[in-house]
Short mmCIF file of C-alpha atoms and ligand atoms in Angstrom, two decimals:
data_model
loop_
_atom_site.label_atom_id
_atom_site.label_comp_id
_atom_site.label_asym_id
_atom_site.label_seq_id
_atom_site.Cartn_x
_atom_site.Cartn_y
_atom_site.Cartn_z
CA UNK A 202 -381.72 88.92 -47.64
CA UNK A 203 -380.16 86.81 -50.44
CA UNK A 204 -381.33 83.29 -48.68
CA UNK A 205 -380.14 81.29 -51.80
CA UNK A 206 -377.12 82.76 -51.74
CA UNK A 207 -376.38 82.26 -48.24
CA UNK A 208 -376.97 78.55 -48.62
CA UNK A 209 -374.63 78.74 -51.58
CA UNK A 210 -371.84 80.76 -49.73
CA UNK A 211 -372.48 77.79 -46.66
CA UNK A 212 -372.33 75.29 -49.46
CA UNK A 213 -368.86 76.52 -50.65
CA UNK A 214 -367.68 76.96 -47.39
CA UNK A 215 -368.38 73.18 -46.39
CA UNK A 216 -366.60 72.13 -49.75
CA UNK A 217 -363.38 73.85 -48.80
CA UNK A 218 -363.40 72.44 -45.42
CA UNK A 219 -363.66 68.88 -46.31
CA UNK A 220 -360.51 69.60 -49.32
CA UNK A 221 -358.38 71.29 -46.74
CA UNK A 222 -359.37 68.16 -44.28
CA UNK A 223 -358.39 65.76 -47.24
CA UNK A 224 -354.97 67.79 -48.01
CA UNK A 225 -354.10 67.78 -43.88
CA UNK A 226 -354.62 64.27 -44.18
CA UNK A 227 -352.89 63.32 -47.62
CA UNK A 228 -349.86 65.49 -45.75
CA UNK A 229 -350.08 64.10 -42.00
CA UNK A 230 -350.60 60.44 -43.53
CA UNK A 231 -353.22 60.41 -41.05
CA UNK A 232 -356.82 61.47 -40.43
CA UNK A 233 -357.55 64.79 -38.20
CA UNK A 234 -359.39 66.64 -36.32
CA UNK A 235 -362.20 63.66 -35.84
CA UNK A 236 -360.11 61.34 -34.44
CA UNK A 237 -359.02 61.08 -30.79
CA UNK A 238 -355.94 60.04 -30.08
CA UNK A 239 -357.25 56.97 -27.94
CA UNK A 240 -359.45 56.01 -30.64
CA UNK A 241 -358.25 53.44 -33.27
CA UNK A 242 -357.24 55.27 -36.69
CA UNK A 243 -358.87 53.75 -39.11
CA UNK A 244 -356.40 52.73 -41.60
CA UNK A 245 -356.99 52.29 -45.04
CA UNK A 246 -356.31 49.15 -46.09
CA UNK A 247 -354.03 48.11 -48.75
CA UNK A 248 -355.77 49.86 -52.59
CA UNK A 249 -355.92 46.45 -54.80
CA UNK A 250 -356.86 46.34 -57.62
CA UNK A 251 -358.39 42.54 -58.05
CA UNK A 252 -358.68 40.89 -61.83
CA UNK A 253 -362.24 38.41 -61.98
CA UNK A 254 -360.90 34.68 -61.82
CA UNK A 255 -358.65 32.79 -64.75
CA UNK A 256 -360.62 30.37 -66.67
CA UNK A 257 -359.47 26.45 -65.41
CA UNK A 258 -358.39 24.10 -67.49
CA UNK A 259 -358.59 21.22 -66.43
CA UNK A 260 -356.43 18.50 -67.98
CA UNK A 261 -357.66 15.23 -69.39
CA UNK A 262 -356.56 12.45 -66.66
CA UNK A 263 -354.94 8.94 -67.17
CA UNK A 264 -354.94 6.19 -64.56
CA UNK A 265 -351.96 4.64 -64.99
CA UNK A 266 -353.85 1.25 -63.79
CA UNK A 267 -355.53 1.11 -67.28
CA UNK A 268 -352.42 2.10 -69.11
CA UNK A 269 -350.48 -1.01 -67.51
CA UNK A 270 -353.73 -3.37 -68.20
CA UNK A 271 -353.14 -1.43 -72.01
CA UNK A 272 -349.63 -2.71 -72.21
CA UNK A 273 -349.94 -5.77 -70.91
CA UNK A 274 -352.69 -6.55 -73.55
CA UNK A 275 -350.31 -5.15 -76.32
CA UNK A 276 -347.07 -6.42 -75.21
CA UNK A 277 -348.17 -10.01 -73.57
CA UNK A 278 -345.84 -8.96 -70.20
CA UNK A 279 -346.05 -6.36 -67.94
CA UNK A 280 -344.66 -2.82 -67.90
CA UNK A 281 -341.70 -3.21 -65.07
CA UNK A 282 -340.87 0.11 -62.88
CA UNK A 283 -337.91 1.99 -63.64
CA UNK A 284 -334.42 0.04 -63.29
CA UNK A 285 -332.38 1.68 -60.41
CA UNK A 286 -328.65 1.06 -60.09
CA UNK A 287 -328.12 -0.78 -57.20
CA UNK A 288 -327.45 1.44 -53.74
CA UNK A 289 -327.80 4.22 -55.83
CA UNK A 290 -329.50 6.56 -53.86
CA UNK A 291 -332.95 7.73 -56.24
CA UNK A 292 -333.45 11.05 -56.71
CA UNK A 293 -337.10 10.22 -57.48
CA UNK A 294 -338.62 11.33 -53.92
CA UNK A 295 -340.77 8.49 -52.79
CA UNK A 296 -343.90 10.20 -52.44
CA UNK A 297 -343.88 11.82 -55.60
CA UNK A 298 -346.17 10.88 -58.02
CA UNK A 299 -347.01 11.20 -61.71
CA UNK A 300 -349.44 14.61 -62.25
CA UNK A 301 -351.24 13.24 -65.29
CA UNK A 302 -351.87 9.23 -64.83
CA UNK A 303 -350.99 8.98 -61.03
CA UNK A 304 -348.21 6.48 -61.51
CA UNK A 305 -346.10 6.22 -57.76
CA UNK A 306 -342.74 6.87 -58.14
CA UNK A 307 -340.97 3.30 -58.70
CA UNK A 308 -342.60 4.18 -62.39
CA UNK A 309 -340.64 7.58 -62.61
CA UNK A 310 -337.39 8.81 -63.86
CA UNK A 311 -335.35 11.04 -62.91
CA UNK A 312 -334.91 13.11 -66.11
CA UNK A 313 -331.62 15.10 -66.22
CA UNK A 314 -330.08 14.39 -63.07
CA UNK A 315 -330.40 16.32 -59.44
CA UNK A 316 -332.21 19.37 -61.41
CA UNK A 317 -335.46 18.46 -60.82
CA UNK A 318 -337.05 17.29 -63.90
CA UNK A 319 -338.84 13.59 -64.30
CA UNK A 320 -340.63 11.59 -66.71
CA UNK A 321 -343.08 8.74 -66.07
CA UNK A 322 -342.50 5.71 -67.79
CA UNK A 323 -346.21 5.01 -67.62
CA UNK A 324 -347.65 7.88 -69.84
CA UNK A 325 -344.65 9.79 -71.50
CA UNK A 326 -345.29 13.05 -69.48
CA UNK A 327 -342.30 15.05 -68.36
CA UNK A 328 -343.18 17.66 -65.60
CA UNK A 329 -340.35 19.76 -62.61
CA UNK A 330 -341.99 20.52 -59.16
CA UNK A 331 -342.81 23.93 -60.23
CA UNK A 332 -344.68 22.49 -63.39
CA UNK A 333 -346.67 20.23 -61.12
CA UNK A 334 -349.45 22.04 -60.90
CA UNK A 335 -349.54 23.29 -64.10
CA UNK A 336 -349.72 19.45 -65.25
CA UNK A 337 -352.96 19.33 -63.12
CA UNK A 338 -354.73 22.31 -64.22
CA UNK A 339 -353.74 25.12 -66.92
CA UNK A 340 -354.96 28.62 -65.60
CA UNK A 341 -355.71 30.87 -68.81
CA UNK A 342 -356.46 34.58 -68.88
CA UNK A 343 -359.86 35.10 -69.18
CA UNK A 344 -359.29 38.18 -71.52
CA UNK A 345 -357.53 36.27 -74.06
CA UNK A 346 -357.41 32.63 -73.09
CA UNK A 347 -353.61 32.52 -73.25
CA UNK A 348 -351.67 30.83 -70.65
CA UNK A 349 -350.77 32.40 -67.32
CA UNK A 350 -347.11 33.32 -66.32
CA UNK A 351 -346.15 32.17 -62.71
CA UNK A 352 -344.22 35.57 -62.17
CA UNK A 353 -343.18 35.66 -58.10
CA UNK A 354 -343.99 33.34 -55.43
CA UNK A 355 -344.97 34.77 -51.86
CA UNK A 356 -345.14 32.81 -48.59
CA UNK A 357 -348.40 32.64 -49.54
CA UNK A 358 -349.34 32.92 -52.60
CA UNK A 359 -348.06 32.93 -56.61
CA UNK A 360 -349.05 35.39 -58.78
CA UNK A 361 -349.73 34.43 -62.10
CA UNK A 362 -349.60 36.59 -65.06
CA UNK A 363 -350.67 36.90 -68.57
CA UNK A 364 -347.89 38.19 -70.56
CA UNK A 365 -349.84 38.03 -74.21
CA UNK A 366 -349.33 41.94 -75.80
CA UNK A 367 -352.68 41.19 -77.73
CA UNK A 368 -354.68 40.39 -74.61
CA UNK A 369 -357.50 42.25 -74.84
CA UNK A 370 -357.32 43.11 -70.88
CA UNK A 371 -353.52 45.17 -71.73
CA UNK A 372 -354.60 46.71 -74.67
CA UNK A 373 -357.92 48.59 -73.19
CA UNK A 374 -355.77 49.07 -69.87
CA UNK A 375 -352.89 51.12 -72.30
CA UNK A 376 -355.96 52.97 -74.84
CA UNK A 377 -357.18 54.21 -71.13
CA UNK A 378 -354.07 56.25 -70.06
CA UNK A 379 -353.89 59.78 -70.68
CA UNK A 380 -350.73 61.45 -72.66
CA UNK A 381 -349.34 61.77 -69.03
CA UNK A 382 -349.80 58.55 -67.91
CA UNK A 383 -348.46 56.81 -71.10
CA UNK A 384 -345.09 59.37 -70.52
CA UNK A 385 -344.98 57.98 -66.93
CA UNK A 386 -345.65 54.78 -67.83
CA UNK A 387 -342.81 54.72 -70.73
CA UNK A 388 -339.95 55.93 -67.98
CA UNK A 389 -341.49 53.54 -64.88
CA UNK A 390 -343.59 50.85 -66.32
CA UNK A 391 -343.76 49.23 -63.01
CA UNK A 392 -345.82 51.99 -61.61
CA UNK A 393 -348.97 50.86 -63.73
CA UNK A 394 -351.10 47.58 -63.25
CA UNK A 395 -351.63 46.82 -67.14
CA UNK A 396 -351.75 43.24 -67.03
CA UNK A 397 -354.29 40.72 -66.15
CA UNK A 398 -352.73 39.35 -62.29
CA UNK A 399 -353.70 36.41 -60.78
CA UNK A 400 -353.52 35.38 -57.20
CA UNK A 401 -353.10 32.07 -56.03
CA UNK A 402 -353.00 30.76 -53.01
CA UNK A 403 -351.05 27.83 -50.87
CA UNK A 404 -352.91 28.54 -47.18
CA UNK A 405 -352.30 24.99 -45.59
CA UNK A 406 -356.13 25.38 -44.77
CA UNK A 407 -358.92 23.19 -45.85
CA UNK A 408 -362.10 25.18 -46.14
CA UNK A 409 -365.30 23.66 -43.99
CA UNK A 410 -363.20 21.11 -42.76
CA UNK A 411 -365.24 19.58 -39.42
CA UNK A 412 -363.45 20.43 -36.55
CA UNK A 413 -363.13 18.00 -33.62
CA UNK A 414 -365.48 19.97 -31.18
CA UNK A 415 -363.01 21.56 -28.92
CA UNK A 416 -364.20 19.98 -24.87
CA UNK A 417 -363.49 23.25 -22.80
CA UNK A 418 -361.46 21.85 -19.71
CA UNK A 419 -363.78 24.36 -17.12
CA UNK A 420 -365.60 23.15 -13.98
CA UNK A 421 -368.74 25.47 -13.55
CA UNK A 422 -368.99 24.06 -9.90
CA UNK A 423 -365.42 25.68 -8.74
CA UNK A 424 -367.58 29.27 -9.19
CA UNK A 425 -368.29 29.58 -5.48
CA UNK A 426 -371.29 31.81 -6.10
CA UNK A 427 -375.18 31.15 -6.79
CA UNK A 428 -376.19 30.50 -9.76
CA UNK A 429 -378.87 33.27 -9.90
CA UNK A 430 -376.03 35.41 -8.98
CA UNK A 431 -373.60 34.52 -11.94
CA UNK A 432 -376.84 35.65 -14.12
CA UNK A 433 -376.80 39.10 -12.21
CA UNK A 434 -372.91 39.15 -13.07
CA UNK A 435 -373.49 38.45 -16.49
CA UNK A 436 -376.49 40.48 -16.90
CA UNK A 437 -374.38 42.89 -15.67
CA UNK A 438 -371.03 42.66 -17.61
CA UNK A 439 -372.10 41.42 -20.47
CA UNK A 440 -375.39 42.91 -21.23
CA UNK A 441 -374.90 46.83 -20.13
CA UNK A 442 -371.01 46.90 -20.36
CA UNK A 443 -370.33 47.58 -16.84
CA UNK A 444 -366.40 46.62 -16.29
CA UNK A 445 -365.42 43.86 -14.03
CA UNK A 446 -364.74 46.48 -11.39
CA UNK A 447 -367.66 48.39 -11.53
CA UNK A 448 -369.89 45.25 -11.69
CA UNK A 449 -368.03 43.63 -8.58
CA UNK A 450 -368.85 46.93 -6.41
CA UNK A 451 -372.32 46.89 -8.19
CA UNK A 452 -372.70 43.12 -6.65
CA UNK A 453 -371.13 44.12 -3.01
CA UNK A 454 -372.88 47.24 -3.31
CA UNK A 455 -376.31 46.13 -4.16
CA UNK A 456 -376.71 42.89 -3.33
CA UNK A 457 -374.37 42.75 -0.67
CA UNK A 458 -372.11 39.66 -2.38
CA UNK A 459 -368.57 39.98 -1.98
CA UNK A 460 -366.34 39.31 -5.00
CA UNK A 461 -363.00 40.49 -6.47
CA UNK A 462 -362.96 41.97 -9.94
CA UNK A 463 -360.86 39.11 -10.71
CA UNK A 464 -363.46 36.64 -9.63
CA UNK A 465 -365.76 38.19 -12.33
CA UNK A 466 -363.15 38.29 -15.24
CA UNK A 467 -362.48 34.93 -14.30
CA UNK A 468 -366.19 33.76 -14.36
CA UNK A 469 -366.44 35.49 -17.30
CA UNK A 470 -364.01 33.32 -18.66
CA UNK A 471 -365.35 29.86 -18.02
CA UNK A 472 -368.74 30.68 -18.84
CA UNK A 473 -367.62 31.56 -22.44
CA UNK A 474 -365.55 28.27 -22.44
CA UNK A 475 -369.21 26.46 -21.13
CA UNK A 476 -370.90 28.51 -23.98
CA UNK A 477 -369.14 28.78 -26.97
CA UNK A 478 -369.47 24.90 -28.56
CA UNK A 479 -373.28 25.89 -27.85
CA UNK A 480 -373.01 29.31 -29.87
CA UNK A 481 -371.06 27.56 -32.31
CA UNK A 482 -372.78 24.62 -33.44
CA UNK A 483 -376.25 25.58 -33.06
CA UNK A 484 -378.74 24.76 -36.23
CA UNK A 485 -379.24 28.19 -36.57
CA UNK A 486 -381.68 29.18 -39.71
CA UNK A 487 -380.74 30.93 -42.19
CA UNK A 488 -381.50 33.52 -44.62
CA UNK A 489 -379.56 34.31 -48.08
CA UNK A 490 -378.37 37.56 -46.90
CA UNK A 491 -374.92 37.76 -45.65
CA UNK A 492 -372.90 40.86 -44.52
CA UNK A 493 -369.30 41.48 -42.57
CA UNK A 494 -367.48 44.11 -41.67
CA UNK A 495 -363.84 44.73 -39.01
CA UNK A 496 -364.41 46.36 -36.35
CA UNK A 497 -361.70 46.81 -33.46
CA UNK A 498 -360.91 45.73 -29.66
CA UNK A 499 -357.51 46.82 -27.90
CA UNK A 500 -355.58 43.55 -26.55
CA UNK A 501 -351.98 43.93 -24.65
CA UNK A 502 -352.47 47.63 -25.62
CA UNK A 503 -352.48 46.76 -29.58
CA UNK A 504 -355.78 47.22 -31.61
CA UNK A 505 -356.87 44.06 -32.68
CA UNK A 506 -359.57 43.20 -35.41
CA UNK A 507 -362.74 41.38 -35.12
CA UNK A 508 -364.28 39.90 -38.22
CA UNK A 509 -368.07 39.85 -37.48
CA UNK A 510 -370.25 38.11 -40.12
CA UNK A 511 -373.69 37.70 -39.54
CA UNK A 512 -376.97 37.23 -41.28
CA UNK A 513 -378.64 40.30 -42.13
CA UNK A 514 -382.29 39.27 -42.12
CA UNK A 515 -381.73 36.55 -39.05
CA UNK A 516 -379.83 39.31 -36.84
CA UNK A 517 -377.51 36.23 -36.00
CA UNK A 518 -373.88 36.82 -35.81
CA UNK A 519 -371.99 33.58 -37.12
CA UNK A 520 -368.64 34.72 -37.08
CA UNK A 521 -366.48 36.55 -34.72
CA UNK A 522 -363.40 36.22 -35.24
CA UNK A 523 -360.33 38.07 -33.53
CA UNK A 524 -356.88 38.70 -35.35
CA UNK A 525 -353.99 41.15 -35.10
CA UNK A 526 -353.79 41.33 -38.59
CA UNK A 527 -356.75 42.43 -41.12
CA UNK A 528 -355.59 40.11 -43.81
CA UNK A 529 -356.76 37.82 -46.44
CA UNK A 530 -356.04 34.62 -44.12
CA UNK A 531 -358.35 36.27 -41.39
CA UNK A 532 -361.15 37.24 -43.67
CA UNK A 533 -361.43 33.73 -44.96
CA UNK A 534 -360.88 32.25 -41.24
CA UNK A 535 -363.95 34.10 -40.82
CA UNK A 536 -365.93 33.50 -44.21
CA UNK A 537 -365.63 29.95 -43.52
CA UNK A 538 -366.96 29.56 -39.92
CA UNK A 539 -370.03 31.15 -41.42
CA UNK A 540 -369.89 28.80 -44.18
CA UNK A 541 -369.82 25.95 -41.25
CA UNK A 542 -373.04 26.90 -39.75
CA UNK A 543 -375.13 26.70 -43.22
CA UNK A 544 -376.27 23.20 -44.02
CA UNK A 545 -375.20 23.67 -47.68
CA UNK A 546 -373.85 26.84 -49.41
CA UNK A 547 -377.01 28.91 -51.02
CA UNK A 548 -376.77 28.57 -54.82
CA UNK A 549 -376.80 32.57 -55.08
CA UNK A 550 -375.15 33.25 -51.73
CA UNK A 551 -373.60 36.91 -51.73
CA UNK A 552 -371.84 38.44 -48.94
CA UNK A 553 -371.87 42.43 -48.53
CA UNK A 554 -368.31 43.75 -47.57
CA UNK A 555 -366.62 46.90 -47.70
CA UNK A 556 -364.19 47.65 -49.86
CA UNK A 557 -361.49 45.88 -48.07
CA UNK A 558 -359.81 43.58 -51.22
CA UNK A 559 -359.29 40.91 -48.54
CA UNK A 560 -362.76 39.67 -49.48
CA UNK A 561 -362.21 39.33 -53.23
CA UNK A 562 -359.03 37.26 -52.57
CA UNK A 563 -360.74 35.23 -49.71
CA UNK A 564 -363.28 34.71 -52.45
CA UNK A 565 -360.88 33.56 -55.03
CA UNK A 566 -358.89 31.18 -52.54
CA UNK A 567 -362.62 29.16 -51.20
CA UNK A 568 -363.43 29.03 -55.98
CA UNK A 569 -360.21 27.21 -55.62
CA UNK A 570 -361.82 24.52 -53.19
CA UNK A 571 -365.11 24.75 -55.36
CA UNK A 572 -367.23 26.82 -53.22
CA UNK A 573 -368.65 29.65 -55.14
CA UNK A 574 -370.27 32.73 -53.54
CA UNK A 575 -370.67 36.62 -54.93
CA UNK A 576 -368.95 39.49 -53.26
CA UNK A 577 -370.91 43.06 -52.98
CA UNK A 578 -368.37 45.91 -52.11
CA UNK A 579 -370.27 48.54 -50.44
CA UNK A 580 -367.87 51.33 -50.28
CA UNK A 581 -369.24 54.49 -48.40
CA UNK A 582 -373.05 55.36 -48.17
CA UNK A 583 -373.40 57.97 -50.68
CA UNK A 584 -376.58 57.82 -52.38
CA UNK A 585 -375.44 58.17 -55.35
CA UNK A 586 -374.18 54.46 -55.87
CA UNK A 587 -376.88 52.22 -56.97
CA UNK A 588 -375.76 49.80 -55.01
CA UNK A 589 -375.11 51.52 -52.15
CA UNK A 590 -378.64 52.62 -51.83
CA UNK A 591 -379.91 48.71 -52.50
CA UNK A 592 -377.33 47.44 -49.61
CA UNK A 593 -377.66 50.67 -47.00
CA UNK A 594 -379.97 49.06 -44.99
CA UNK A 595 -377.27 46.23 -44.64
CA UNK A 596 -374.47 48.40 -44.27
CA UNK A 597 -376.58 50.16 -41.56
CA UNK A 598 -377.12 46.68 -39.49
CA UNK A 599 -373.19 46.60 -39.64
CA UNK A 600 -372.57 49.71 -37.98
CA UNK A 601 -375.46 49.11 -35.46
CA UNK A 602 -373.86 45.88 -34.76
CA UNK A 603 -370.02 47.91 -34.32
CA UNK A 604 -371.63 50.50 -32.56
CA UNK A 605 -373.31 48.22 -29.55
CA UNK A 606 -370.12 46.03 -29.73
CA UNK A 607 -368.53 49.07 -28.80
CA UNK A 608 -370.51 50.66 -26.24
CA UNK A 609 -370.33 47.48 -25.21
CA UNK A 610 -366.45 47.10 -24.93
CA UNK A 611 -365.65 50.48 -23.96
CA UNK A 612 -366.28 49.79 -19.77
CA UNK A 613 -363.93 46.76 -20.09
CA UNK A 614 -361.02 49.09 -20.79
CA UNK A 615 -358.89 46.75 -23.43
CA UNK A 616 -358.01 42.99 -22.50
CA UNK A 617 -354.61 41.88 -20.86
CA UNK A 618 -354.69 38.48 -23.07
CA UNK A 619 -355.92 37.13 -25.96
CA UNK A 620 -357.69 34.50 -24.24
CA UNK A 621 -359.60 37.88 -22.16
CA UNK A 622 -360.88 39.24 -25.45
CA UNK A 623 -361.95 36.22 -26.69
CA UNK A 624 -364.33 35.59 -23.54
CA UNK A 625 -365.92 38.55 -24.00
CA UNK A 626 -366.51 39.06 -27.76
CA UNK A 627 -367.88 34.98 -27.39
CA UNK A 628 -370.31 36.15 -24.24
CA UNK A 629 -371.49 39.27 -26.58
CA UNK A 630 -372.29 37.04 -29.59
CA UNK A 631 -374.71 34.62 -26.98
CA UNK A 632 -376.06 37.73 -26.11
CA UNK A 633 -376.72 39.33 -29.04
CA UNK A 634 -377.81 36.00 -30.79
CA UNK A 635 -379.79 34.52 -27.86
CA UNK A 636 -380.88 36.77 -25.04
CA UNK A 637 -381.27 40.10 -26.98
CA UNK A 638 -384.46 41.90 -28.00
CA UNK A 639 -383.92 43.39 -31.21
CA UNK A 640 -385.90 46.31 -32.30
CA UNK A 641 -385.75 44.98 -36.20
CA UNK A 642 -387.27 41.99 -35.02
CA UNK A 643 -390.56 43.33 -32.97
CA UNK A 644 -388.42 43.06 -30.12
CA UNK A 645 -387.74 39.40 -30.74
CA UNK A 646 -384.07 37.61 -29.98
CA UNK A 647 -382.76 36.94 -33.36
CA UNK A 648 -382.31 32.90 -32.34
CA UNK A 649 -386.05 31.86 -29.78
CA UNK A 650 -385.03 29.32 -28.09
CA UNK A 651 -388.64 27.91 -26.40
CA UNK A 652 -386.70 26.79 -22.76
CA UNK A 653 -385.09 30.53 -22.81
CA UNK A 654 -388.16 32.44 -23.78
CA UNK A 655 -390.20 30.32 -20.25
CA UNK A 656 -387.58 32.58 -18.18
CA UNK A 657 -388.87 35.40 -16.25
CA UNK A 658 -385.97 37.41 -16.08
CA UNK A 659 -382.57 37.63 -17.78
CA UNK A 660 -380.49 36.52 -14.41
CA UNK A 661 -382.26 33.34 -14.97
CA UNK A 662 -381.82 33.30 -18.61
CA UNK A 663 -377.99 33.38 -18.62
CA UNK A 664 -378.78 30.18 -16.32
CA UNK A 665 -380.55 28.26 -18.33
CA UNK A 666 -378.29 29.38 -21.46
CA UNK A 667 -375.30 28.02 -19.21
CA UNK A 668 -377.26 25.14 -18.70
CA UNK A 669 -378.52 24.21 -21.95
CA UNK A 670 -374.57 24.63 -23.18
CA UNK A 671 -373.40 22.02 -20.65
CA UNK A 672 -376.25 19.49 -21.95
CA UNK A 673 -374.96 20.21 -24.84
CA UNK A 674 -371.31 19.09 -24.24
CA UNK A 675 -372.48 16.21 -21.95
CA UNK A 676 -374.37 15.15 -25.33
CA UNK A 677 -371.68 15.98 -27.77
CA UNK A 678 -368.47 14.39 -25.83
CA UNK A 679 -366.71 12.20 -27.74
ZN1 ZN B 42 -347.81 9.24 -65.98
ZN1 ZN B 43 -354.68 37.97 -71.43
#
């Protein structure tokens, strides 16, 4: 009768089911309805708020070489180290050295006692462990180019602060609040972020650092099958998700080869060993398109997180990563054995992400070691968002990737081990990477590799992939 109507009344009703979802879940704390119990809640991660970088400062440097060659031209004699009393024990740490002209300690003094503070006789400058840093570069707010504020120190990280009540950045933040929020924010300042923060941190990790290529101790020959059937197995396993169990009957049942489930997990195992140095350091090629995402895998009975990143164009996963924790040390684990498999970093290399901020700090921590790449934060898929509509293709690959990874996982019921989980996220990236038609592609693998493609089957191409991995390692051992 009233068609518009209806489709209004439907309309409305829609809109008040997806409030009253949002209110159950504000009030439970956690999502209903969708989500099984079995099923990994997705938590949110941790809302934060993340300021652009500070503006560096680098200091001008002194080599204390040329300031002795100075003074000995100027004085006729030689600049002698500091004077020590006799068996007086220094308190000038023997390693330490001067932050502006690199003097070694024999040249330092210890300024006011056991507190901490020296002076180099070399160049004048006075400087306390904390300061050290400063001495070597002076982070400014890049609102107001005042000097930051080291304000806590974290296992991790410091965060720096800039204190300046005429930064630009604190007065827009406080002209922004409504009557409310400048009521609140008189009785509990601490509630508000109104100040420019900065992040910095001490990860004892050196980004794109070459690894020694790990030599997997595994001996293909103690598999006391053929090889055509470890293919089957694989092809199996790996390649439809059929569990261990299943696949073992599958082999007794089919092909009349009797093996324990064990056996398979077990085979499973070395072959990933055999393959993943292959996976790793192949010269894949590379577009300029980047994207990552979590997804989950249950280990020990604990959900776990993978960090995929792969090459949108390419289809080719380079990173894989498995963590118990989705933090910022994980996400740049896994930015940087992407990073490893690009000859050199694109000059406009951007990365699509969600809206995790794990990625903006990851991004902050590798501008600290100089390597510079954009993050895009695709949050949702809502057409609305510019951006989201220029990255939903991307966003889509993601969730095509999670979504076989899954259906992929699912048969293998959870992993007792790390090591277990490992193996089999490592077998699915040769898969996916090497041996599997992708519809994107014109049913191409994302990776052809010529000796792969001459296969008639995929049996024998696990084989030769197997095969070309252990040429690989007889060519690479060091
Ligand atoms: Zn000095
Ligand atoms: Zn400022």
């Amino acid at each position: 009768m009233y068609p518009q109507l209806l489709a209004y009344l439907l309309q409305y009703i829609k809109y008040q089911h997806t409030i009253i979802i949002t209110l159950l879940t504000v009030v439970l704390g956690k999502a209903v309805g969708s989500v099984r119990p079995d099923e990994p809640v997705d938590k949110p991660y941790r809302k934060l708020q993340i300021d652009e970088l500070p503006v560096l400062e680098k200091l001008e440097k002194l080599s204390f070489q040329d300031l002795l060659d100075d003074y000995f031209k100027a004085h006729g004699k030689s600049l002698k180290p500091v004077q020590r009393r006799k068996n007086a024990k220094s308190s000038v740490p023997e390693k330490l050295c001067c932050p502006r002209c690199s003097a070694p300690s024999s040249y330092l003094y210890a300024n006011n006692g056991d507190k901490g503070q020296f002076q180099c006789k070399v160049c004048g400058c006075l400087f306390n462990k904390q300061s050290r840093y400063l001495k070597e570069a002076i982070l400014k707010c890049p609102h107001c180019l005042k000097t930051l504020e080291k304000v806590k120190e974290r296992k991790d990280f410091d965060v720096f602060k800039c204190k300046n009540n005429d930064c630009s950045y604190y007065q827009k933040k406080l002209r922004q609040m409504t009557q409310a929020e400048k009521k609140r924010f008189k009785e509990d300042p601490q509630a508000f972020k109104v100040r420019y923060i900065y992040r910095q941190f001490q990860f004892d990790f050196k980004p794109m650092a070459d690894a020694s290529p790990v030599q997997p101790k595994v001996d293909l020959s103690r598999i006391y099958v053929s090889s055509h059937t470890l293919g089957l197995i694989l092809t199996y396993h790996v390649n439809y998700g059929i569990s261990a169990r299943k696949t073992a009957a599958l082999m007794r049942d089919v092909h009349n080869v009797h093996i324990s489930h064990q056996s398979v997990l077990n085979y499973m195992n070395s072959v990933a060993l055999t393959v993943k140095p292959f996976v790793d350091n192949f010269p894949y090629e590379l577009s300029d398109q980047f994207c990552g995402d979590e997804t989950y895998i249950r280990v020990n009975g604990r959900w776990h997180y993978i960090f995929f990143f792969f090459d949108a164009a390419k289809k080719v996963i380079l990173s894989y990563r498995t963590s118990p924790n989705r933090d910022t040390f994980s996400a740049i684990r896994a930015l940087d054995d992407m990073f490893r498999k690009m000859k050199t970093i694109p000059e406009n290399l951007n990365i699509v992400v969600d809206g995790n901020p794990i990625y903006l700090l990851a991004q902050q921590f590798f501008a600290q070691h100089d390597i510079h790449f954009d993050v895009t934060r695709v949050i949702g898929l809502t057409n609305e968002d510019p951006v989201s509509t220029e990255y939903r293709p991307l966003k889509q690959i993601i969730e095509r990737l999670n979504r076989t990874f899954k259906g992929n996982y699912r048969a293998t019921h959870g992993f007792g081990s790390e090591d277990g989980s490992v193996s089999h996220v490592t077998l699915f990236v040769a898969y996916f990477n090497f041996l599997r038609p992708h519809s994107s592609l014109e049913g191409r693998v994302p990776v052809i590799v010529p000796e792969l493609k001459e296969m008639p089957h995929m049996p024998a191409r696990w084989t030769k992939l197997i095969e070309l991995s252990q040429q690989w390692l007889t060519e690479n051992a060091s």
